[in-house]
CSV table of C-alpha atoms and ligand atoms in Angstrom, one decimal:
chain,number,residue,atom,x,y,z
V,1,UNK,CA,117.3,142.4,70.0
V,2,UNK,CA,116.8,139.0,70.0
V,3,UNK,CA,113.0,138.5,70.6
V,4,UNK,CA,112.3,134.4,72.1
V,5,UNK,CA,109.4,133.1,70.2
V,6,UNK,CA,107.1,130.4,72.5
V,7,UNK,CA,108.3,126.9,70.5
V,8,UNK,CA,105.2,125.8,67.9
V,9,UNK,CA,104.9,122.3,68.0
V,10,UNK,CA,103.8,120.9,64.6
V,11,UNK,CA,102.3,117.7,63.2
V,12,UNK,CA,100.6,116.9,59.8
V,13,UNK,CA,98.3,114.7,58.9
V,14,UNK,CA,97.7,113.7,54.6
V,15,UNK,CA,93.8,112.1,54.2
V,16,UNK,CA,93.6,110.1,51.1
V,17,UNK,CA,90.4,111.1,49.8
V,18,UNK,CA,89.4,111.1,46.2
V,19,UNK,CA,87.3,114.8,46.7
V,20,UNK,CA,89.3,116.7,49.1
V,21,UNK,CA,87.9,119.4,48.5
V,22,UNK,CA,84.5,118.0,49.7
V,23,UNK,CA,85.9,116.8,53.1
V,24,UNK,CA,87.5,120.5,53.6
V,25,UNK,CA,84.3,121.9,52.6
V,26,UNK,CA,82.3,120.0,55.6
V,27,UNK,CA,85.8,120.3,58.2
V,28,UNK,CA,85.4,123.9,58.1
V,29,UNK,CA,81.7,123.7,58.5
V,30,UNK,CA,81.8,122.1,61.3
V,31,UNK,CA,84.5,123.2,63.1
V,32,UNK,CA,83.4,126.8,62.1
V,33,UNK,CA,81.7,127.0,65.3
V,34,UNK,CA,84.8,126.6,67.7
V,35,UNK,CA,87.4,128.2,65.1
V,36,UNK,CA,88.3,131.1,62.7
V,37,UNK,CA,88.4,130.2,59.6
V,38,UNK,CA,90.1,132.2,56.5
V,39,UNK,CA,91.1,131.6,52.7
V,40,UNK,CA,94.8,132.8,52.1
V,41,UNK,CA,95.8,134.0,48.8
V,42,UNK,CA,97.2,130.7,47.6
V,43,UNK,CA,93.8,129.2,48.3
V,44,UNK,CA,94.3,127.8,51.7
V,45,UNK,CA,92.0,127.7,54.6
V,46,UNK,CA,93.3,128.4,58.0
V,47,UNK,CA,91.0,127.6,61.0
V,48,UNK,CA,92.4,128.8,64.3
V,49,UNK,CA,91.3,128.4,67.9
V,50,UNK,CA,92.9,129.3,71.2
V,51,UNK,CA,93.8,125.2,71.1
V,52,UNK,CA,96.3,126.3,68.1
V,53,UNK,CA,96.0,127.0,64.2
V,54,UNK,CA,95.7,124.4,61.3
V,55,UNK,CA,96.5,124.5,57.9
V,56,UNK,CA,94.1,122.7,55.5
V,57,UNK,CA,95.5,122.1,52.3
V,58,UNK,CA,93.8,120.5,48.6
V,59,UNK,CA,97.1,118.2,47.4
V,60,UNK,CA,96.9,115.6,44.8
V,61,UNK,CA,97.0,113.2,47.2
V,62,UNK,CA,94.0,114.1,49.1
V,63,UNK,CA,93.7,117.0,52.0
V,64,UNK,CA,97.0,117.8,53.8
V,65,UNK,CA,95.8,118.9,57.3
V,66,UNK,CA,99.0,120.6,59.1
V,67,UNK,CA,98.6,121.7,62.8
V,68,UNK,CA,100.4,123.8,65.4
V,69,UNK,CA,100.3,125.0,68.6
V,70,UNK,CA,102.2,125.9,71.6
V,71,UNK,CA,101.1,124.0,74.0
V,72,UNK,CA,101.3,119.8,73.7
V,73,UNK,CA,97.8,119.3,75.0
V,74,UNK,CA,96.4,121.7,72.4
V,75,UNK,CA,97.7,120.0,69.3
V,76,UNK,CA,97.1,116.4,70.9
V,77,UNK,CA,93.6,118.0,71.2
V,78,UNK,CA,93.5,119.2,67.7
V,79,UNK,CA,95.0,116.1,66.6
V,80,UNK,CA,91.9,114.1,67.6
V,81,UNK,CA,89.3,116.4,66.7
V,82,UNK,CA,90.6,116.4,63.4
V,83,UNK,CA,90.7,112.7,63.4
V,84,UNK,CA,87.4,112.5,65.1
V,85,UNK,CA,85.8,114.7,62.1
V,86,UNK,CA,87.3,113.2,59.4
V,87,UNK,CA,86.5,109.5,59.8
V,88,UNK,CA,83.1,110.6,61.0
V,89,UNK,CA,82.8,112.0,57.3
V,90,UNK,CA,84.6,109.5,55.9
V,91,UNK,CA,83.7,106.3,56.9
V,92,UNK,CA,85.6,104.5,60.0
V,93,UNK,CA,87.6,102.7,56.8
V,94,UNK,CA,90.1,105.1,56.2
V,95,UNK,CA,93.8,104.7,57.7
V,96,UNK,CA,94.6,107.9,59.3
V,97,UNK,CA,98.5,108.5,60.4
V,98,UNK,CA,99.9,111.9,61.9
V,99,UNK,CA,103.6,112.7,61.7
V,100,UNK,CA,105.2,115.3,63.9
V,101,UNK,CA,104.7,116.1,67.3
V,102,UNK,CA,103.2,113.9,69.3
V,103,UNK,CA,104.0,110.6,68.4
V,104,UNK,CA,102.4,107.0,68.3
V,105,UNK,CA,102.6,105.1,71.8
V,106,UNK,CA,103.7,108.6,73.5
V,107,UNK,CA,101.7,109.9,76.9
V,108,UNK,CA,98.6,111.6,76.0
V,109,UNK,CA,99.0,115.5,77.0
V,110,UNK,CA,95.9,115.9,78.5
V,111,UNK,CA,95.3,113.0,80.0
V,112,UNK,CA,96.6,112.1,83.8
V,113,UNK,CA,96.4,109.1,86.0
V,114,UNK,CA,94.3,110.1,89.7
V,115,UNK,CA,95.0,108.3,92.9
V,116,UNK,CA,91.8,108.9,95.6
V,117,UNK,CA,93.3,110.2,98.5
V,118,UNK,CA,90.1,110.9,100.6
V,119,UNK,CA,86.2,110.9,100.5
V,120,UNK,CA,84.1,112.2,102.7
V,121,UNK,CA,80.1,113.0,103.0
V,122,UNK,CA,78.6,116.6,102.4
V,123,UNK,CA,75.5,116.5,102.6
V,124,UNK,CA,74.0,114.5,99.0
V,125,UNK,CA,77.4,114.6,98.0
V,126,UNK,CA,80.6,112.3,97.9
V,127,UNK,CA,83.8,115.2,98.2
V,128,UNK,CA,86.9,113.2,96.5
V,129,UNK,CA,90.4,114.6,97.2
V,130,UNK,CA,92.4,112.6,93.9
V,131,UNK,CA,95.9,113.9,93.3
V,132,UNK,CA,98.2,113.5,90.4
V,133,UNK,CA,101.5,114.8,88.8
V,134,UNK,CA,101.9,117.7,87.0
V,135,UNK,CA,98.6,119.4,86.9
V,136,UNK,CA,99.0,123.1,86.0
V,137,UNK,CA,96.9,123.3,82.7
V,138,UNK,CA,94.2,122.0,84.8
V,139,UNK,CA,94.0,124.9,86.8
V,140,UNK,CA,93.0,127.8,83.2
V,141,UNK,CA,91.1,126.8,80.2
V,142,UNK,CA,87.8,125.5,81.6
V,143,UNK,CA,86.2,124.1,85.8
V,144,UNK,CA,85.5,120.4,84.2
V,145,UNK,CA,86.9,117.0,83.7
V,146,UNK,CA,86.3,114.2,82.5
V,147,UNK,CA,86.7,111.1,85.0
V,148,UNK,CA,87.2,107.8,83.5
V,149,UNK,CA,85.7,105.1,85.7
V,150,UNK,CA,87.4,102.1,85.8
V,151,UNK,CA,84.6,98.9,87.3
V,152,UNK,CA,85.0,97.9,90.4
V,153,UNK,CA,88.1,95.5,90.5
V,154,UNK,CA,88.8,95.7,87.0
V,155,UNK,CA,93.0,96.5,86.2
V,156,UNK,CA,93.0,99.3,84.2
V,157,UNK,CA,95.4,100.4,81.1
V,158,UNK,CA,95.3,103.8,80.7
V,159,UNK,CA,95.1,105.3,77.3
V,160,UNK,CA,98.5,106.7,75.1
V,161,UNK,CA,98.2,108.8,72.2
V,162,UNK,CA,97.3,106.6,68.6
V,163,UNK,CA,98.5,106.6,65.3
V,164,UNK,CA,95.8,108.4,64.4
V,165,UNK,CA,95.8,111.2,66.8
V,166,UNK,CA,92.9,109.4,69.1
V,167,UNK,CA,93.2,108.1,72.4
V,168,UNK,CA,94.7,104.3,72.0
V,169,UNK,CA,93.5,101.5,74.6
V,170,UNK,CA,96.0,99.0,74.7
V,171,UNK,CA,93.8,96.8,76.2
V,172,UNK,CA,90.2,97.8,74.1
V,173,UNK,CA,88.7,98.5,77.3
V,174,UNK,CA,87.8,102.4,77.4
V,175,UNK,CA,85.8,102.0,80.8
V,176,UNK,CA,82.8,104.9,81.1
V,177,UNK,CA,83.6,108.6,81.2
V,178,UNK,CA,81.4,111.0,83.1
V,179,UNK,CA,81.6,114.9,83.4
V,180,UNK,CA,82.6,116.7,87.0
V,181,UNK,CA,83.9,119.9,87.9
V,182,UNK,CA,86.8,120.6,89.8
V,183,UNK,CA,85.6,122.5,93.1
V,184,UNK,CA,89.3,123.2,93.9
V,185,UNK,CA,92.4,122.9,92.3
V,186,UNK,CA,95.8,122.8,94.2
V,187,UNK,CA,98.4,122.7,91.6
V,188,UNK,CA,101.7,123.1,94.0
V,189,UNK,CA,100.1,120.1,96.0
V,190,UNK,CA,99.2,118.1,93.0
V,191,UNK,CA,95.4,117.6,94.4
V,192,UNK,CA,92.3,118.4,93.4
V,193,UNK,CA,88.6,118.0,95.0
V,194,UNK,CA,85.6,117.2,93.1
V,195,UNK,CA,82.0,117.2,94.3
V,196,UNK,CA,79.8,113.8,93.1
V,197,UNK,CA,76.5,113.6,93.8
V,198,UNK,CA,74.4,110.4,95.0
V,199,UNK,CA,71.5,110.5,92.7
V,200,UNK,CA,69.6,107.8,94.5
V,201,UNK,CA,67.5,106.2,92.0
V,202,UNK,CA,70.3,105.7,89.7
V,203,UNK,CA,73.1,104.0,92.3
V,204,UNK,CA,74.0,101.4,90.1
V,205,UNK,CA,75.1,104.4,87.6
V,206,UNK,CA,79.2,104.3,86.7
V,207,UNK,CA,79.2,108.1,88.8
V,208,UNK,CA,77.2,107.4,91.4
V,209,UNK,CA,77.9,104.0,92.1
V,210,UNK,CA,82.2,105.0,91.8
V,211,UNK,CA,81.0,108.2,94.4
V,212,UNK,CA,79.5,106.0,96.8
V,213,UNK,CA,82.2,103.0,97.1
V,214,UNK,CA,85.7,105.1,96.2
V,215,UNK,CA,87.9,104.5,98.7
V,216,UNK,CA,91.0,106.2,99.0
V,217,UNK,CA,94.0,103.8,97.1
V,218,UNK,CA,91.3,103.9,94.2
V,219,UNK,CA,92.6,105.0,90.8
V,220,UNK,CA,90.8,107.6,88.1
V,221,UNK,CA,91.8,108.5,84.3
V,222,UNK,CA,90.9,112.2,84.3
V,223,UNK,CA,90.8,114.7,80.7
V,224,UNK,CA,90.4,117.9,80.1
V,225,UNK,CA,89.7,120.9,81.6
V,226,UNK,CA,87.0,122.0,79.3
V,227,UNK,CA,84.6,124.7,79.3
V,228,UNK,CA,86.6,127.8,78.8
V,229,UNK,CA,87.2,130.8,81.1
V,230,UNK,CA,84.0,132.9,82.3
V,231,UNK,CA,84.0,136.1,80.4
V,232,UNK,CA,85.1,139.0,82.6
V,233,UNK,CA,82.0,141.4,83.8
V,234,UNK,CA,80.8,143.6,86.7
V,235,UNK,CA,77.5,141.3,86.9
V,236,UNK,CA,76.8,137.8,87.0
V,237,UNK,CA,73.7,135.9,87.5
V,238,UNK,CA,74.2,132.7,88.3
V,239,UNK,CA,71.7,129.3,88.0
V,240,UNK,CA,72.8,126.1,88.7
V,241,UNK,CA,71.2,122.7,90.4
V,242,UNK,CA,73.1,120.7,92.7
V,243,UNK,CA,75.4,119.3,89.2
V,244,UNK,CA,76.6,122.8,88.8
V,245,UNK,CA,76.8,123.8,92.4
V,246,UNK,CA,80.5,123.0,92.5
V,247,UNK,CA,81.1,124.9,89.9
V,248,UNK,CA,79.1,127.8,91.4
V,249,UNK,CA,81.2,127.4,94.3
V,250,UNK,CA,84.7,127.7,92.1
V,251,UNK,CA,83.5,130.6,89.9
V,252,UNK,CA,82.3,132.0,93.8
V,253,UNK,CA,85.9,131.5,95.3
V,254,UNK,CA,88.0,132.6,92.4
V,255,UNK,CA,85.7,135.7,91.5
V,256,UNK,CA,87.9,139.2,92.6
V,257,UNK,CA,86.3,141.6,95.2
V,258,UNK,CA,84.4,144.3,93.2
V,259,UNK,CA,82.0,142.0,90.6
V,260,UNK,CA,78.5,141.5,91.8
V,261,UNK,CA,76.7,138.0,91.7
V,262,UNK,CA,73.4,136.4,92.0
V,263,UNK,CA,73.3,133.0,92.3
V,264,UNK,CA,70.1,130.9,92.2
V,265,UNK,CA,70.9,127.5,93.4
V,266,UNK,CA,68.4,124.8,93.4
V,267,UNK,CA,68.6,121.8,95.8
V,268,UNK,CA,66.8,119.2,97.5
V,269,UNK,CA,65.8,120.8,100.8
V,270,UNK,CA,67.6,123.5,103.2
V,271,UNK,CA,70.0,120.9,104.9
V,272,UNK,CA,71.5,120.7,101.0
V,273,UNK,CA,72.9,124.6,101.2
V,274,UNK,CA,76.4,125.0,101.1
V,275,UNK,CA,79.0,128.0,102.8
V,276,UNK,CA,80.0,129.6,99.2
V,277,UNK,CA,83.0,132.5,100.3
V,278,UNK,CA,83.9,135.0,97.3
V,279,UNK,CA,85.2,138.1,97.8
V,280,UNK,CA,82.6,139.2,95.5
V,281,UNK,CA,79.1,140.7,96.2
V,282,UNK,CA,77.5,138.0,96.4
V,283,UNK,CA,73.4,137.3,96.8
V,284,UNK,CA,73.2,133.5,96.8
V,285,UNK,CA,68.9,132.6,96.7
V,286,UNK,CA,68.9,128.9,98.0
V,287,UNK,CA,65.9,127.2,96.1
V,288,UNK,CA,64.1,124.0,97.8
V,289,UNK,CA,62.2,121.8,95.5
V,290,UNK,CA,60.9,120.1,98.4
V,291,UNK,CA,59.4,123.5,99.1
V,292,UNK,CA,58.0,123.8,95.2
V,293,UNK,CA,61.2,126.3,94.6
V,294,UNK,CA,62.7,125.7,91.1
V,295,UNK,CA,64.9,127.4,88.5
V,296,UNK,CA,62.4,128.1,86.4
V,297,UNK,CA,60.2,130.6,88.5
V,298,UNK,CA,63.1,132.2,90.2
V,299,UNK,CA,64.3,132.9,86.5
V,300,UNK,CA,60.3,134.0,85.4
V,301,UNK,CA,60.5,136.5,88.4
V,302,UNK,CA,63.2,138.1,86.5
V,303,UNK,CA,62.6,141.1,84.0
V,304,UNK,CA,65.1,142.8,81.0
V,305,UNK,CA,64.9,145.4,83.2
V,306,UNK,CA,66.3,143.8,86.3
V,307,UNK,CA,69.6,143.1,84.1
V,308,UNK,CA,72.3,145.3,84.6
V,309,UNK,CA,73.4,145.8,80.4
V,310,UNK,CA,76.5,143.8,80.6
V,311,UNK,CA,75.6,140.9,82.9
V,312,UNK,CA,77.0,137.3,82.0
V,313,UNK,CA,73.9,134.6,83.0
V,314,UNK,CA,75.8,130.9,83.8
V,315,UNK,CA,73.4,128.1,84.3
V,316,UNK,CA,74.5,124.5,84.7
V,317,UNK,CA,71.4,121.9,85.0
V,318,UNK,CA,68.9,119.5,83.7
V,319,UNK,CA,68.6,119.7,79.8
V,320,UNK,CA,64.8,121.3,80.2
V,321,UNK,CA,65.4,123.4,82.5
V,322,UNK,CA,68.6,124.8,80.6
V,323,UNK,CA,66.4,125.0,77.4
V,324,UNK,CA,63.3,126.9,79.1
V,325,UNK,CA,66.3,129.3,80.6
V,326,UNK,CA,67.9,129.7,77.3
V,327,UNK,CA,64.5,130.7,76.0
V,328,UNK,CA,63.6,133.3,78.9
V,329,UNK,CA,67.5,134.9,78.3
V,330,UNK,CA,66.5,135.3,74.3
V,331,UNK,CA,62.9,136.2,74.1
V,332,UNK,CA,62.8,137.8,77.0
V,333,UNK,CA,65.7,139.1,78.8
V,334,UNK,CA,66.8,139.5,75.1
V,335,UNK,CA,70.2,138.7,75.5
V,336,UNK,CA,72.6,138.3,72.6
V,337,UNK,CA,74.5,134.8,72.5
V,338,UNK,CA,78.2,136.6,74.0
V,339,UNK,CA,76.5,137.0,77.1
V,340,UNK,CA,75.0,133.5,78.0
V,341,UNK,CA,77.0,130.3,79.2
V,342,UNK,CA,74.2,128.0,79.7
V,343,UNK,CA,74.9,124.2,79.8
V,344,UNK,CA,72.6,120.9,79.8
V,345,UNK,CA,74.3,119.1,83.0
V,346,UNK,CA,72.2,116.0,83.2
V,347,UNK,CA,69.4,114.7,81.0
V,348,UNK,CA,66.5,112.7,82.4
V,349,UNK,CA,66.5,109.7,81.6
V,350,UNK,CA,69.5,109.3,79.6
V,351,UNK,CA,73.0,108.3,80.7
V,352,UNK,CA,76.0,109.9,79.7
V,353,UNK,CA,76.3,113.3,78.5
V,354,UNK,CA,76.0,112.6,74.9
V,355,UNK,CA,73.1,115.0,74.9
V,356,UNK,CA,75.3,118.3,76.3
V,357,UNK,CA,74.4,121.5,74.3
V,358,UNK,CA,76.4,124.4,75.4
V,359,UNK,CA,75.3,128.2,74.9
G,401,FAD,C1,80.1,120.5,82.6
G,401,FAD,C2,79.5,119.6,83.6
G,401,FAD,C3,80.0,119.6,84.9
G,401,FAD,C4,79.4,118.7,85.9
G,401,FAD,N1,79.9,118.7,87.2
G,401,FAD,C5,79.3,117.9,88.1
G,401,FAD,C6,79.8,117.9,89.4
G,401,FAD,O1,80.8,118.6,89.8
G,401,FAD,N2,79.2,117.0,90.3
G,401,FAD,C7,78.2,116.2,89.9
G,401,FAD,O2,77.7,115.4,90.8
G,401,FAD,N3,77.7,116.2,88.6
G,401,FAD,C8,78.3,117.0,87.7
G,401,FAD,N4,77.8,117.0,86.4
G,401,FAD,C9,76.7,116.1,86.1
G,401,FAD,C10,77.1,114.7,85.8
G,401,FAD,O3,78.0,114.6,84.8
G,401,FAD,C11,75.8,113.9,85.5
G,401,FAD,O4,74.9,113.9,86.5
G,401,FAD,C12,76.1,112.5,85.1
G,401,FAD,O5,75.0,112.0,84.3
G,401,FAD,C13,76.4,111.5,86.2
G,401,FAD,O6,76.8,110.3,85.7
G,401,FAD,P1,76.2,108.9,86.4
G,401,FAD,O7,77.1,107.8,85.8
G,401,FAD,O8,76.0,109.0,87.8
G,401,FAD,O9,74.7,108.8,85.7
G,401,FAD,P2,74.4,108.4,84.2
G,401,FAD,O10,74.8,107.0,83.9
G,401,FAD,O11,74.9,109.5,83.3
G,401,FAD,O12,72.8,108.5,84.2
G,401,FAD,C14,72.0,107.4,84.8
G,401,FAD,C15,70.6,107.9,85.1
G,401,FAD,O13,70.8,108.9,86.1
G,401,FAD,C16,70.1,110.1,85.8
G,401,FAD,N5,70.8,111.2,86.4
G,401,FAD,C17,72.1,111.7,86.0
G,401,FAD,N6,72.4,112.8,86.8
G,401,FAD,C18,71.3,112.9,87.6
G,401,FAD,C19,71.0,113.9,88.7
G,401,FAD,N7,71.9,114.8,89.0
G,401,FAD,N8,69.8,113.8,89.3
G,401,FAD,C20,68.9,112.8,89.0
G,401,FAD,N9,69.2,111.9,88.1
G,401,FAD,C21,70.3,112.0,87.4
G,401,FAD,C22,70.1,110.1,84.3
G,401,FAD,O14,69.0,110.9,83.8
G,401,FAD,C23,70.0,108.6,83.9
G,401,FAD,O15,68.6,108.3,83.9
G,401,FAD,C24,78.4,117.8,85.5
G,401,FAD,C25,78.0,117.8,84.1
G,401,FAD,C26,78.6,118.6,83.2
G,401,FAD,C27,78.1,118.6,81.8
């Protein structure tokens, strides 16, 4: 029998280095967090992820770095982190040139061009219908984007793959990038809806500011998804502020009948809650700052014993909050690091997400 293998596509990447064996050394360490890594008896290291496998390789030349995967998007992915790492260890000096899949000047797999097709006001929020061609592996893999948020008026080049496996800007203009979720996905209608919050202090802010003027005709770069799946489990318990409250209401939608959730969501005031249909068991616990309900003393009222043993806790919120919960789930709910998806969604005072530390 003739057994069809998926097609592996394959680049390689040779880093003139004068120590490779130093540069493989700090690759692996750093990358050992999101990959496997293993010697093979030639004295190889593979590192593999679910984004594809890479063989690292000491030549005389330097390191040979040779990637595959089955999926375009994953090796274009691999293809820049690998970049990314190496001239961060390097020194931006260093000419870097992939051969193989995925050339030069081609379109970059996981990026696509998003037309605004219509806005409309929920409550603090900005809902944004954008559709685009071709967007199936945005439906698996991970709820966020990345929007890239062209100024007002400005005409916009999108990015192409580079020589180096990194995106390219023809024009050297990389506009700012900010983190959503998708709320829904329709991939047979090429559309998907995204929830942006007006953060009112900050209006001038490349999210908020794009959230309160897009109009639809307007164009978006979008990347990703990112995040990876939600572990499968009977229980969830959920905490998220209005940032992750889209992604409360995807997980909500797309959750099968049968799993039981609690979902502590904090917003401004009552008028701020949202209809969130699952066919879970759902408990959704609205939480009212202006009220003096937070996060943090929903979570304190919490105890180990109150947690079913194979629960999943997601949280999605401001960068203190997330630590303080990430301290309550290890100290005291005493939960090992498999069974916590916590994310920093915002940081006060900072712009960007330059400070995101996911559990
Ligand atoms: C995985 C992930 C998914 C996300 N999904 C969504 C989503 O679906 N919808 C959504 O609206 N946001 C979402 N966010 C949060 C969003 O990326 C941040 O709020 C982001 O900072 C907004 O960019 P900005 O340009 O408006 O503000 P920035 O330029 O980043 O920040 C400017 C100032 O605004 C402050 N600020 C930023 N966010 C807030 C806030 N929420 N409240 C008060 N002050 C704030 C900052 O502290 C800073 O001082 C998500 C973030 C992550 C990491």
């Amino acid at each position: 029998m003739n057994v069809q293998q998926p097609a592996r596509l394959a680049a390689t990447l040779v880093v003139p280095v004068p120590d490779p064996a130093a540069l493989r050394a700090r690759l692996i360490e750093h990358l050992g967090r999101y990959a496997e890594s293993e010697t093979t008896p030639t004295g190889d290291v593979l590192l593999s992820s679910e984004l594809g496998l890479s063989r690292l390789t000491i030549e005389a030349g330097g390191l040979r770095i040779a990637s595959e995967s089955g999926d375009a998007a994953g090796l274009a992915y691999i293809k820049m982190i690998m970049a990314d790492h190496v001239l961060e260890f390097t020194g931006p000096g260093l000419t870097l040139h992939w051969t193989g899949a995925g050339a030069a000047g081609s379109p970059l797999p996981f990026f696509r061009a998003m037309t605004v097709t219509a806005v409309r006001t929920v409550g603090r929020f900005r809902r944004l219908t954008l559709a685009g061609d071709d967007l199936g592996r945005f439906a698996e893999g991970g709820l966020h984007v990345r929007l890239l948020l062209p100024p007002e008026g400005a005409a916009q080049r999108w990015p192409v793959t580079g020589d180096d496996g990194r995106p390219f800007w023809p024009d050297d203009n990389p506009p700012p990038a900010r983190v959503y979720t998708l709320r829904g996905i329709d991939v047979a209608a090429g559309r998907v809806e995204i929830d942006m919050l007006l953060h009112g202090e900050h209006a001038d802010a490349p999210g908020a500011a794009f959230a309160a003027r897009a109009r639809p005709g307007d164009l978006v770069g979008m990347t990703g998804p990112g995040g990876g799946d939600l572990p499968a489990a009977a229980d969830y318990l959920l905490f998220a502020d209005e940032t992750a409250l889209p992604a409360v209401a995807r997980m909500l939608a797309e959750m099968p009948a049968g799993r039981r959730v609690r979902a502590f969501v904090e917003v401004e005031d009552q008028a701020d809650r949202q209809a969130l249909p699952t066919a879970a068991a759902a408990e959704v616990v609205w939480l009212c700052r202006r009220h003096g309900e937070g996060l943090e003393a929903a979570a304190a009222a919490i105890g180990a014993d109150d947690l079913a043993p194979d629960t999943i806790v997601w949280g999605g919120m401001e960068h203190a909050a997330r630590r303080a919960l990430h301290r309550r789930a290890i100290d005291v709910w005493g939960l090992p690091r498999s069974r916590m998806r916590l994310a920093s969604y915002w940081r006060r005072g900072k712009a960007g997400d330059d400070h995101r530390h996911d559990d």
